[in-house]
Tab-separated table of C-alpha atoms in Angstrom:
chain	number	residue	atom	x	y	z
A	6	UNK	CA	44.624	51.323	-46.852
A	7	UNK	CA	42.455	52.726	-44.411
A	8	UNK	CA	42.671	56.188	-44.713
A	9	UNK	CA	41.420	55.692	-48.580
A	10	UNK	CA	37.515	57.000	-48.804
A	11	UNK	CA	34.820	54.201	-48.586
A	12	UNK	CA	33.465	56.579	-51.739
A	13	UNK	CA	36.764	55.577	-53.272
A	14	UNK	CA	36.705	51.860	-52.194
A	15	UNK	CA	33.171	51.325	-54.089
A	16	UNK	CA	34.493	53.284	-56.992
A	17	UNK	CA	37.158	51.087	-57.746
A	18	UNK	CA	35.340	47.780	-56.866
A	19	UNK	CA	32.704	48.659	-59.143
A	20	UNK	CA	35.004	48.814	-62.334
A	21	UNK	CA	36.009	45.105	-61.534
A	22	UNK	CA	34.215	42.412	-63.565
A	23	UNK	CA	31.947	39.340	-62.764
A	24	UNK	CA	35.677	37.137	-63.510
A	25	UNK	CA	37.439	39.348	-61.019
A	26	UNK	CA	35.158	39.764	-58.340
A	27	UNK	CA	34.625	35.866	-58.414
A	28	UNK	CA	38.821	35.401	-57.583
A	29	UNK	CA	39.060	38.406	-54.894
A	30	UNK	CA	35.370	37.671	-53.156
A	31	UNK	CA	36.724	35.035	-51.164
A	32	UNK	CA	40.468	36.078	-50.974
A	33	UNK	CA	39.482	39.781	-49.372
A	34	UNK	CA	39.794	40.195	-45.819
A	35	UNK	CA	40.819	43.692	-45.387
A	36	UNK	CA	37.571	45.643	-43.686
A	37	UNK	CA	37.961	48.424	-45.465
A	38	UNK	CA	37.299	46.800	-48.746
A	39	UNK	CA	35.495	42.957	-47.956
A	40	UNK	CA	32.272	44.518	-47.656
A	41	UNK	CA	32.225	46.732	-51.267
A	42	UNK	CA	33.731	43.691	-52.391
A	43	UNK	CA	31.037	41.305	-51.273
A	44	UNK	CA	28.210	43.705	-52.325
A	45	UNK	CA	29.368	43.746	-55.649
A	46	UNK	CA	30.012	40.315	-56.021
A	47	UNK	CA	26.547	39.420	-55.050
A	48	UNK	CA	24.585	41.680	-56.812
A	49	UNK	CA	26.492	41.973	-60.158
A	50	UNK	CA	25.859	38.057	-60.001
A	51	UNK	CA	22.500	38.210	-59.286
A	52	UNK	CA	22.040	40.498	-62.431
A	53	UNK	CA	24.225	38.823	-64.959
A	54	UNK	CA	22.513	35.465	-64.666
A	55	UNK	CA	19.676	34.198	-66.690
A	56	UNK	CA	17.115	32.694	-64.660
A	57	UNK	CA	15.748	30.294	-67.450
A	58	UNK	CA	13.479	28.450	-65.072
A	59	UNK	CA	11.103	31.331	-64.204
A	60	UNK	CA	11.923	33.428	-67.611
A	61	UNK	CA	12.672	36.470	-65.287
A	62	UNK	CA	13.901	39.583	-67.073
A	63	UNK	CA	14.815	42.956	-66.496
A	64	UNK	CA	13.180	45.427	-68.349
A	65	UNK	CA	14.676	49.007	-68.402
A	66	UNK	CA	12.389	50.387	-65.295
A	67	UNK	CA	14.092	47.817	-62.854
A	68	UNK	CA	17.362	49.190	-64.402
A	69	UNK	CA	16.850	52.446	-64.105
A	70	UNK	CA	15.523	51.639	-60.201
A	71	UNK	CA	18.662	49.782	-59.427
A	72	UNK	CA	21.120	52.146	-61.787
A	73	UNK	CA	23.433	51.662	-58.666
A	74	UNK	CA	24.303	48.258	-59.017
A	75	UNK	CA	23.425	47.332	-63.200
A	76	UNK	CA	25.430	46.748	-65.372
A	77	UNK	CA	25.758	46.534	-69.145
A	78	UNK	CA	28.053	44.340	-70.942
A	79	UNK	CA	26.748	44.568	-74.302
A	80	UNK	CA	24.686	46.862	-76.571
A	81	UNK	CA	23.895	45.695	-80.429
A	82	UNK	CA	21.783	46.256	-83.328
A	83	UNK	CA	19.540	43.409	-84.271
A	84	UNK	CA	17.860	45.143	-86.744
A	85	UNK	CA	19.618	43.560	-89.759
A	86	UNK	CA	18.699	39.970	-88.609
A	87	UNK	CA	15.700	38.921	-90.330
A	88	UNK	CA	16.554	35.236	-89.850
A	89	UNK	CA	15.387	36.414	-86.072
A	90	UNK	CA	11.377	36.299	-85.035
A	91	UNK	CA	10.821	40.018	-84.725
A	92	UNK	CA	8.602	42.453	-86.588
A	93	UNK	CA	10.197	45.573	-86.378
A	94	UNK	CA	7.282	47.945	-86.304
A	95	UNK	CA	8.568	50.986	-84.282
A	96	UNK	CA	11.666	51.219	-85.451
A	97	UNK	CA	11.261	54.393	-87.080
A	98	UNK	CA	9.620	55.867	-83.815
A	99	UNK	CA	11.854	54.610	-81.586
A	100	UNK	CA	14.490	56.451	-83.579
A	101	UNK	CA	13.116	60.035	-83.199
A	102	UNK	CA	11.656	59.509	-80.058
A	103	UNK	CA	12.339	57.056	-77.138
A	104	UNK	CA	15.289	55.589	-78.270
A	105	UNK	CA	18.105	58.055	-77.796
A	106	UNK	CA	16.270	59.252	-74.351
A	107	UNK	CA	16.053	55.571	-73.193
A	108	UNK	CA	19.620	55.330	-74.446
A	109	UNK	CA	20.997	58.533	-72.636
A	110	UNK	CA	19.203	57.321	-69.179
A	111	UNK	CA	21.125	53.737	-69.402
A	112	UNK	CA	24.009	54.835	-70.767
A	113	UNK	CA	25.947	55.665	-67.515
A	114	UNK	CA	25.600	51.758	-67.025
A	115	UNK	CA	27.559	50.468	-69.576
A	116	UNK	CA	30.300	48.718	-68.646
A	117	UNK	CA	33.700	49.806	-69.660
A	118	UNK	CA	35.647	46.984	-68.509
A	119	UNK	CA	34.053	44.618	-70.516
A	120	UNK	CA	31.303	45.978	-72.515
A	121	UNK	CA	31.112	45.207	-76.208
A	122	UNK	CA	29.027	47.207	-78.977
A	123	UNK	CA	28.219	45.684	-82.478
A	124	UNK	CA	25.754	47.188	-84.909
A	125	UNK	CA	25.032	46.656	-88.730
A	126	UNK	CA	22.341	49.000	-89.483
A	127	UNK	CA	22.999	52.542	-90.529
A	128	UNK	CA	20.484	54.691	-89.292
A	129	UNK	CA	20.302	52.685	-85.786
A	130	UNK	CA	24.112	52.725	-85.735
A	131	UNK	CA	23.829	56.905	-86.176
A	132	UNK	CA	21.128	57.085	-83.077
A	133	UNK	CA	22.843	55.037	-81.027
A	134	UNK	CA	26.476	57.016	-80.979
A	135	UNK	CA	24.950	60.019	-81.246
A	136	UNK	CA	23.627	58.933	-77.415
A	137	UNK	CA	27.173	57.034	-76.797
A	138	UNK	CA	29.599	59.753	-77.750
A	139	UNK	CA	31.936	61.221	-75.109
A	140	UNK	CA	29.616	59.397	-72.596
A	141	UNK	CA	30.220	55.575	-72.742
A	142	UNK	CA	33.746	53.997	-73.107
A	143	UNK	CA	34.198	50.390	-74.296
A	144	UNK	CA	36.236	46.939	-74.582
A	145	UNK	CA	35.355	45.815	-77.999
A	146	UNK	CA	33.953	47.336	-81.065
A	147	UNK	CA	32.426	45.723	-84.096
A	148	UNK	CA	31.527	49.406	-86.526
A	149	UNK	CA	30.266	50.325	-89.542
A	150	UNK	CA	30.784	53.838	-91.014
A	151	UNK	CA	27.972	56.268	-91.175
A	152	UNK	CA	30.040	59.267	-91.562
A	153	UNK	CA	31.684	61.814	-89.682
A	154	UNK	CA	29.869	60.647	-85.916
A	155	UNK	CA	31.669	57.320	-86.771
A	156	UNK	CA	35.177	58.561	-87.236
A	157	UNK	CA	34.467	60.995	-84.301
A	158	UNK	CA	33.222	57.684	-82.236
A	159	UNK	CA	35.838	55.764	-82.645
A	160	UNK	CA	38.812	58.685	-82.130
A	161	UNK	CA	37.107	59.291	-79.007
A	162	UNK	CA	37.311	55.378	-77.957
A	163	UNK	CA	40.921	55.043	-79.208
A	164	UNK	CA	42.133	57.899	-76.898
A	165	UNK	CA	40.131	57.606	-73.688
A	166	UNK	CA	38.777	54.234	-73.410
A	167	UNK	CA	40.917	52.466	-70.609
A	168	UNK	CA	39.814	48.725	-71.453
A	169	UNK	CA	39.289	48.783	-75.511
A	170	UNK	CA	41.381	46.005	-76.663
A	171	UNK	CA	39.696	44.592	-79.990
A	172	UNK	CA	38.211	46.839	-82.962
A	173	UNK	CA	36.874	45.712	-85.783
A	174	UNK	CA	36.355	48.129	-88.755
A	175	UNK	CA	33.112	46.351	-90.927
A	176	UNK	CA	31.156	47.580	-94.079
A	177	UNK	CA	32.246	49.787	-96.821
A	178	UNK	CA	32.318	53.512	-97.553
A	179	UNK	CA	35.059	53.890	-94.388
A	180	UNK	CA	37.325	56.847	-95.905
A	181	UNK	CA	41.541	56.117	-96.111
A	182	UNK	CA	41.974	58.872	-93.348
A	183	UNK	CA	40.449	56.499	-91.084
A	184	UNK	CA	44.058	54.593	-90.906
A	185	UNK	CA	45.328	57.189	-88.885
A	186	UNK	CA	42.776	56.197	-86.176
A	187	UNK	CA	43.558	52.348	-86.369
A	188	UNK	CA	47.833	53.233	-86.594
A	189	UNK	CA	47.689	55.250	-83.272
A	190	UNK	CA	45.633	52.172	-81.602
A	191	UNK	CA	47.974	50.046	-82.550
A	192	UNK	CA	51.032	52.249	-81.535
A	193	UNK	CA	49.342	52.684	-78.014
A	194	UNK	CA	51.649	51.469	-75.201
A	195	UNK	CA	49.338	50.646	-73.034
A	196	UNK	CA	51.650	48.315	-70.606
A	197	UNK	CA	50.219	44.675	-69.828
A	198	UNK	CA	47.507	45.333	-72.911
A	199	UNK	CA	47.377	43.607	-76.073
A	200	UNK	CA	45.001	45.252	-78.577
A	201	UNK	CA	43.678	43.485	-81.823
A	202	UNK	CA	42.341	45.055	-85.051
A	203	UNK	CA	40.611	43.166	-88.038
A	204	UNK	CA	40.368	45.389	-90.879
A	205	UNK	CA	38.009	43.717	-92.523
A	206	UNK	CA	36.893	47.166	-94.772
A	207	UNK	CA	38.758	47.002	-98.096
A	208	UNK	CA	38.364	50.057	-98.886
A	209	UNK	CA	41.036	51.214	-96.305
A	210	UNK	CA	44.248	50.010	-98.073
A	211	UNK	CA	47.577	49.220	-95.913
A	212	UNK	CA	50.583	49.942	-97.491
A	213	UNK	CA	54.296	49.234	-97.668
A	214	UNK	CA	55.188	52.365	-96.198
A	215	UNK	CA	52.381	52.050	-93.460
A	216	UNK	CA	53.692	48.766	-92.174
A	217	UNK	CA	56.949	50.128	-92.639
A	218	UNK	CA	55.649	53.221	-90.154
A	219	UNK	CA	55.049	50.572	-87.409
A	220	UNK	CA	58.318	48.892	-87.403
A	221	UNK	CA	60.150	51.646	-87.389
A	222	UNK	CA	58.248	52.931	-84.377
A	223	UNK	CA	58.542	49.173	-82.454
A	224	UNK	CA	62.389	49.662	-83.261
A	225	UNK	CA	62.080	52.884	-81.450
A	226	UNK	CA	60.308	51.486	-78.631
A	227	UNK	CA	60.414	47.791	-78.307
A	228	UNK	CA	57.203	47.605	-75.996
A	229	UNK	CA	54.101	47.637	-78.687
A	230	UNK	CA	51.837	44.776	-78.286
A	231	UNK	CA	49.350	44.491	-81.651
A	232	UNK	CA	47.738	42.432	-83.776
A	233	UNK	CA	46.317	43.800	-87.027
A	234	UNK	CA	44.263	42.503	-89.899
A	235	UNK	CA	44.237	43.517	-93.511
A	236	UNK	CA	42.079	42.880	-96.410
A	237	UNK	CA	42.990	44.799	-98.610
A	238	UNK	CA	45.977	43.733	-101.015
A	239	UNK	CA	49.063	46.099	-101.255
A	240	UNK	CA	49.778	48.098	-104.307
A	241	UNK	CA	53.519	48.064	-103.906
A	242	UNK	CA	54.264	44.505	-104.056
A	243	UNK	CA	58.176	45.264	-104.569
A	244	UNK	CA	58.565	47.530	-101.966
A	245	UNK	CA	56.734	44.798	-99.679
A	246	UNK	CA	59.068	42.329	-100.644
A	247	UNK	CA	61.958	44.490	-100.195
A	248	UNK	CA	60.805	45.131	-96.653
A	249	UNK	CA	60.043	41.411	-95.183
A	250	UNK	CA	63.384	40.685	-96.724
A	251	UNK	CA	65.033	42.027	-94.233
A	252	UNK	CA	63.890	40.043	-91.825
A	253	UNK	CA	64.133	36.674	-91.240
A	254	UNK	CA	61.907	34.487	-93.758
A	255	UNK	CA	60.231	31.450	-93.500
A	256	UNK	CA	57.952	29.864	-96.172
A	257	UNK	CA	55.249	27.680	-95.597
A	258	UNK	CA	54.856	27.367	-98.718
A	259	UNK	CA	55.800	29.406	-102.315
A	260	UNK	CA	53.126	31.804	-101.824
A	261	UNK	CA	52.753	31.991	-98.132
A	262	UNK	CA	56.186	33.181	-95.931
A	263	UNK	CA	56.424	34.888	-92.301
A	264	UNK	CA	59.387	37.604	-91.773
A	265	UNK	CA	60.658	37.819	-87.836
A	266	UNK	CA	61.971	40.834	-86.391
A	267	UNK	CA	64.051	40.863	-83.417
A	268	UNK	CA	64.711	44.133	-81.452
A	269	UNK	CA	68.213	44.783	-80.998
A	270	UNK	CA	67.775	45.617	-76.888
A	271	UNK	CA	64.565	44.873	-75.841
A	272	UNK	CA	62.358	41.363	-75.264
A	273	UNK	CA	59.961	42.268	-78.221
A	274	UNK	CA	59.239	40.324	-81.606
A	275	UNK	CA	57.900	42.175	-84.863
A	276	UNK	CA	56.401	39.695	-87.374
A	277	UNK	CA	54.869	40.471	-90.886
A	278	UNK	CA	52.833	37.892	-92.402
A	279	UNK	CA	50.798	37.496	-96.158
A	280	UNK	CA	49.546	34.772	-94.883
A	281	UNK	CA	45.759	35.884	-93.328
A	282	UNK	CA	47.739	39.517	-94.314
A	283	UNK	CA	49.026	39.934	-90.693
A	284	UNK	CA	51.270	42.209	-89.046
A	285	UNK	CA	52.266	42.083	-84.900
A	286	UNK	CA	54.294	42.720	-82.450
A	287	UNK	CA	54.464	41.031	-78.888
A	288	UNK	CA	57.000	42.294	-76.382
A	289	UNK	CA	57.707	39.665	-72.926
A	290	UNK	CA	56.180	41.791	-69.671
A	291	UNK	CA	56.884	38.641	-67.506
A	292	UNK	CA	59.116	41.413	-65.257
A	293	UNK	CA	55.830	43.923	-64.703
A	294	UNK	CA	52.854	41.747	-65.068
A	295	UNK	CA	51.949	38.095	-64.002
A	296	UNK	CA	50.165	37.436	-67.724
A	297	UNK	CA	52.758	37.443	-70.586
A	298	UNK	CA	51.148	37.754	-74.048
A	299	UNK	CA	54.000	36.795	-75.747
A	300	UNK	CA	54.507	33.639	-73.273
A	301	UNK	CA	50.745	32.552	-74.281
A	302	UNK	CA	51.143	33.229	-77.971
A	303	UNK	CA	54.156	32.003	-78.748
A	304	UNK	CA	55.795	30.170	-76.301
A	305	UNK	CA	58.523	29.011	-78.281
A	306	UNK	CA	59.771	32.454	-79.051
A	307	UNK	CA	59.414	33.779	-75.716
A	308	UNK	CA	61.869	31.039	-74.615
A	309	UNK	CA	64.194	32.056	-77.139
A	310	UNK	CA	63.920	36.270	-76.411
A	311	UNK	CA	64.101	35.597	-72.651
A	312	UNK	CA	67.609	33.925	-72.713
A	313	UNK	CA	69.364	35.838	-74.961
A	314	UNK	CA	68.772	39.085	-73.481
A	315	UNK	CA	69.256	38.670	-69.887
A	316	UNK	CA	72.515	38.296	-68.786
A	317	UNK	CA	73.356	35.112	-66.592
A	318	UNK	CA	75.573	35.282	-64.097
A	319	UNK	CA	78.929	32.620	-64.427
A	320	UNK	CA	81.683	31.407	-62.214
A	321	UNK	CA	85.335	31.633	-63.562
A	322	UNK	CA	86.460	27.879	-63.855
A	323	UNK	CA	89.965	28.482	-62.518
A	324	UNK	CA	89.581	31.351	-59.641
A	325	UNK	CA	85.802	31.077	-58.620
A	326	UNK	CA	85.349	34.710	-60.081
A	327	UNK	CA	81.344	35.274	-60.506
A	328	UNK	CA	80.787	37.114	-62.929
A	329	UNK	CA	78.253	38.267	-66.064
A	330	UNK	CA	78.445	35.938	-68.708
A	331	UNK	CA	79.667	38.404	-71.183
A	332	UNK	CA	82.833	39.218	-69.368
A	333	UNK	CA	84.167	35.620	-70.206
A	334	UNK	CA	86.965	34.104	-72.494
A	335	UNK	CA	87.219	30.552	-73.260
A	336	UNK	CA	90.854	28.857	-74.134
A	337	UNK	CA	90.687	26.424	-76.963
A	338	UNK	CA	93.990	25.044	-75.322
A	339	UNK	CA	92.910	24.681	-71.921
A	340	UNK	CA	90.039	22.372	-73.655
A	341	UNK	CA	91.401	20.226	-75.874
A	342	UNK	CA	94.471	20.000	-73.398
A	343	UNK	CA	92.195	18.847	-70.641
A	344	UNK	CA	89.334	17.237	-73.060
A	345	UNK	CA	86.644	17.940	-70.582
A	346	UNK	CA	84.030	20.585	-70.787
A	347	UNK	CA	84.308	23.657	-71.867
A	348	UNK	CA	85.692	25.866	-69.420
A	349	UNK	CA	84.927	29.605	-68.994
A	350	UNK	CA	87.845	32.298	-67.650
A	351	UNK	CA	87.313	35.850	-66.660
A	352	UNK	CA	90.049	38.433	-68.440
A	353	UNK	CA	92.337	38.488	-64.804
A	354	UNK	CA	93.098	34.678	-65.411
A	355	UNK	CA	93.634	35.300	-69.679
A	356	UNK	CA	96.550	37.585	-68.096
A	357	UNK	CA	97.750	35.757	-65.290
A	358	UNK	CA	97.667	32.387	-66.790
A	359	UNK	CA	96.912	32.074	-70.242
A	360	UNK	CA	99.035	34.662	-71.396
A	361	UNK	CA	101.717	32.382	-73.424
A	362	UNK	CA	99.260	30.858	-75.471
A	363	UNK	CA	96.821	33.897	-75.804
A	364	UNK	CA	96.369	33.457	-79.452
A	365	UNK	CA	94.103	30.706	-78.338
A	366	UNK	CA	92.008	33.150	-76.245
A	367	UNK	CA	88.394	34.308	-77.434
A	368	UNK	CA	85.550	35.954	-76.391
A	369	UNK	CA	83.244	33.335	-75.067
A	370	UNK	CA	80.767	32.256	-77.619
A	371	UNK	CA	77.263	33.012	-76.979
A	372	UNK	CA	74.428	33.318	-79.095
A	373	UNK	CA	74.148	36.723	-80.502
A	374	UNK	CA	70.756	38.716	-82.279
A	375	UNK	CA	71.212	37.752	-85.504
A	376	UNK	CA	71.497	33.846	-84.509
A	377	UNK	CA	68.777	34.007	-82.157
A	378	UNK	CA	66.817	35.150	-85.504
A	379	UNK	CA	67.531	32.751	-87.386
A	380	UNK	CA	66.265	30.295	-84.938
A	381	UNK	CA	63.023	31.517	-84.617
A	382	UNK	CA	62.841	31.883	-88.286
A	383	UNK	CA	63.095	28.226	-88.248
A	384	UNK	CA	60.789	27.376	-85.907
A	385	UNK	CA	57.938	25.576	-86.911
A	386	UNK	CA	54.270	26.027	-86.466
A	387	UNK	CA	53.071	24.161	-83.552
A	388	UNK	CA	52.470	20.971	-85.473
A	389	UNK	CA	54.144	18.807	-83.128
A	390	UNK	CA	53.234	16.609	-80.379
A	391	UNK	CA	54.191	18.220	-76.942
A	392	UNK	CA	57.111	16.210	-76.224
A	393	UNK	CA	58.439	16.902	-79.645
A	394	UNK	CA	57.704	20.721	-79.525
A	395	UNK	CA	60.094	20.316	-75.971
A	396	UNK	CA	62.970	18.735	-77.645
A	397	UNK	CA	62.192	21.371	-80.614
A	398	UNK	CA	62.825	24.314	-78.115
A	399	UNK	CA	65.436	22.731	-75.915
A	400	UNK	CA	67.553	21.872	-79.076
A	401	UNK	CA	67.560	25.466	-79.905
A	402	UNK	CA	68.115	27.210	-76.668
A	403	UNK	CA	71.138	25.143	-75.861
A	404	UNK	CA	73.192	27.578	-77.224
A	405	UNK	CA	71.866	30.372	-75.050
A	406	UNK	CA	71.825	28.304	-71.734
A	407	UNK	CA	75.307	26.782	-72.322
């Protein structure tokens, strides 16, 4: 670690947020990186804070004077709140003339780890990405369309921002080619990232065939993690019909049902929803990352996916054998002759020693895809009181621990 630049150090400290640098200020002790660490953390908190008392504020001289050290975690468009005690009398100017400059100066100080933009107003929405564009990269988008810089906006956030996990696509007028843009964010594998998209446009119709699209390519993959919106109702109600059918299907009640998908290899869950029009996918990273999605969304599932796919080790009940679990037999004989537990036997002791009565030989029985599917298909919404919810998921991953 110490042959790494102090240029470098600062450059990677600086992309960490007010949340991070809080948890590694006091943990760092390294002397190559305490002291960009400690800078940082001071003076990022000294910015961020409201000082209410003294109704201090930082106009966009002292931010251009201490560019090295601001930063901005949000840029939006007030413009359409008229609730709000402002006279807007230089909006127009500001447009042609100060705006964009003040917004190309300030621009290199927008955050991208955390930085959020939100704007409702079309002609302040066009000045301000024509100054964002290619320049400014982001975490969460709220966007109207206003034509072609829009659509070019958001492609270039979709492919190059880092740290954009939430979109939200607002307004009207948004063409059906803009799908494409919000299918390849979802389809991202971006390990450890989750990304959500509300489509709240309507005119921007999801289809059969389009959520069709993303299962097939989680069955390819098994690793997506999305969550996206609809609003717009699907034309092929059939076809949609046909397609959640092959899942498992739960109603809540007649007009509201869930289908579950469970990948055939991987730790990854596909669900399509018409309730709140909903279709995700959550895949367990417990084995890369310390922060599971899928453990804090659904808990109950990610109990379920975890022990059917990994394969516990067992110990042969008559020679000791350790083994994986799937190399196992069980002899109905044995059990009901000895009317104890159920005992396990690896395939040397089926021919050694059960060999006269191997018609009562099987595979071991262990919970397979399909019933692990049907399980979560039955689970219910977390209605329950904790200790019920416990028994709830214990009940039903007795069959995989056994």
């Amino acid at each position: 670690m110490n042959a790494v630049s102090l240029k470098f150090v600062d450059s990677v400290v600086e992309l960490f947020s007010k949340t991070t640098l809080d948890l590694l200020a006091p943990n760092v002790a390294h002397p190559h990186w305490k002291p960009a660490v400690d800078l940082h953390h001071r003076i990022q908190y000294a910015f961020v804070e409201d000082n209410h008392e003294t109704g201090a504020t930082i106009d966009t001289r002292t931010i251009r004077e201490n560019g090295r050290f601001a930063r901005i975690v949000e840029v939006c468009d007030r413009t359409y709140d008229f609730s709000a005690n402002f006279q807007w009398k230089h909006y127009e100017q500001l447009q042609q003339g100060e705006a964009p400059k003040l917004m190309g100066t300030v621009a290199p100080l927008i955050d991208q780890v955390s930085a959020k933009f939100y704007s409702r107003s079309h002609g302040f929405m066009t000045m301000l990405l024509s100054s964002l564009l290619n320049r400014v990269y982001l975490n969460r988008i709220n966007i109207i369309y206003c034509g072609q810089i829009t659509h070019d906006f958001l492609e270039d956030q979709i492919d190059n921002s880092p740290f954009l996990n939430y979109v939200e696509v607002m307004g009207c007028n948004w063409p059906q080619c803009s799908l494409s843009l919000i299918k390849k964010f979802c389809l991202k594998e971006r390990p450890g990232k989750h990304v959500t998209v509300d489509l709240s446009c309507k005119d921007v119709v999801i289809d059969t065939s389009d959520i069709q699209e993303l299962l097939d390519h989680w069955k390819a993959t098994g690793n997506l993690n999305f969550r996206l919106y609809y609003h717009s109702n699907i034309n092929d109600e059939e076809g949609f019909q046909a397609l959640v059918s092959r899942g498992e299907t739960r109603e809540k009640n007649p007009n509201e049902f869930r289908s579950f998908f469970l990948h055939e290899t991987e730790k990854s869950i596909a669900r399509v929803s018409n309730h709140n029009n909903i279709v995700e996918c959550f895949t367990c990273e417990c084995d890369r990352f310390e922060k599971c999605h899928l453990k804090e969304e659904l808990p109950e599932y990610h109990y379920l996916l975890k022990n059917v796919h990994v394969q516990h080790p067992a110990t042969c009940d008559s020679c000791s054998t350790t083994l994986p679990l799937d190399q196992f037999f069980e002899c109905s004989k044995c059990f009901s002759d000895l009317g104890g537990p159920q005992m396990l036997i690896c395939g040397a002791c089926v021919v050694g020693k059960h060999v006269a009565h191997i018609s009562e030989v099987r595979k071991a029985c262990l919970l397979d895809a399909q019933e692990v599917a049907e399980a979560i298909a039955h689970i219910e919404l977390p209605e329950w009181s904790a200790n019920e919810e416990e028994a709830k998921v214990q009940e039903l991953a007795s069959k995989v621990s056994k």
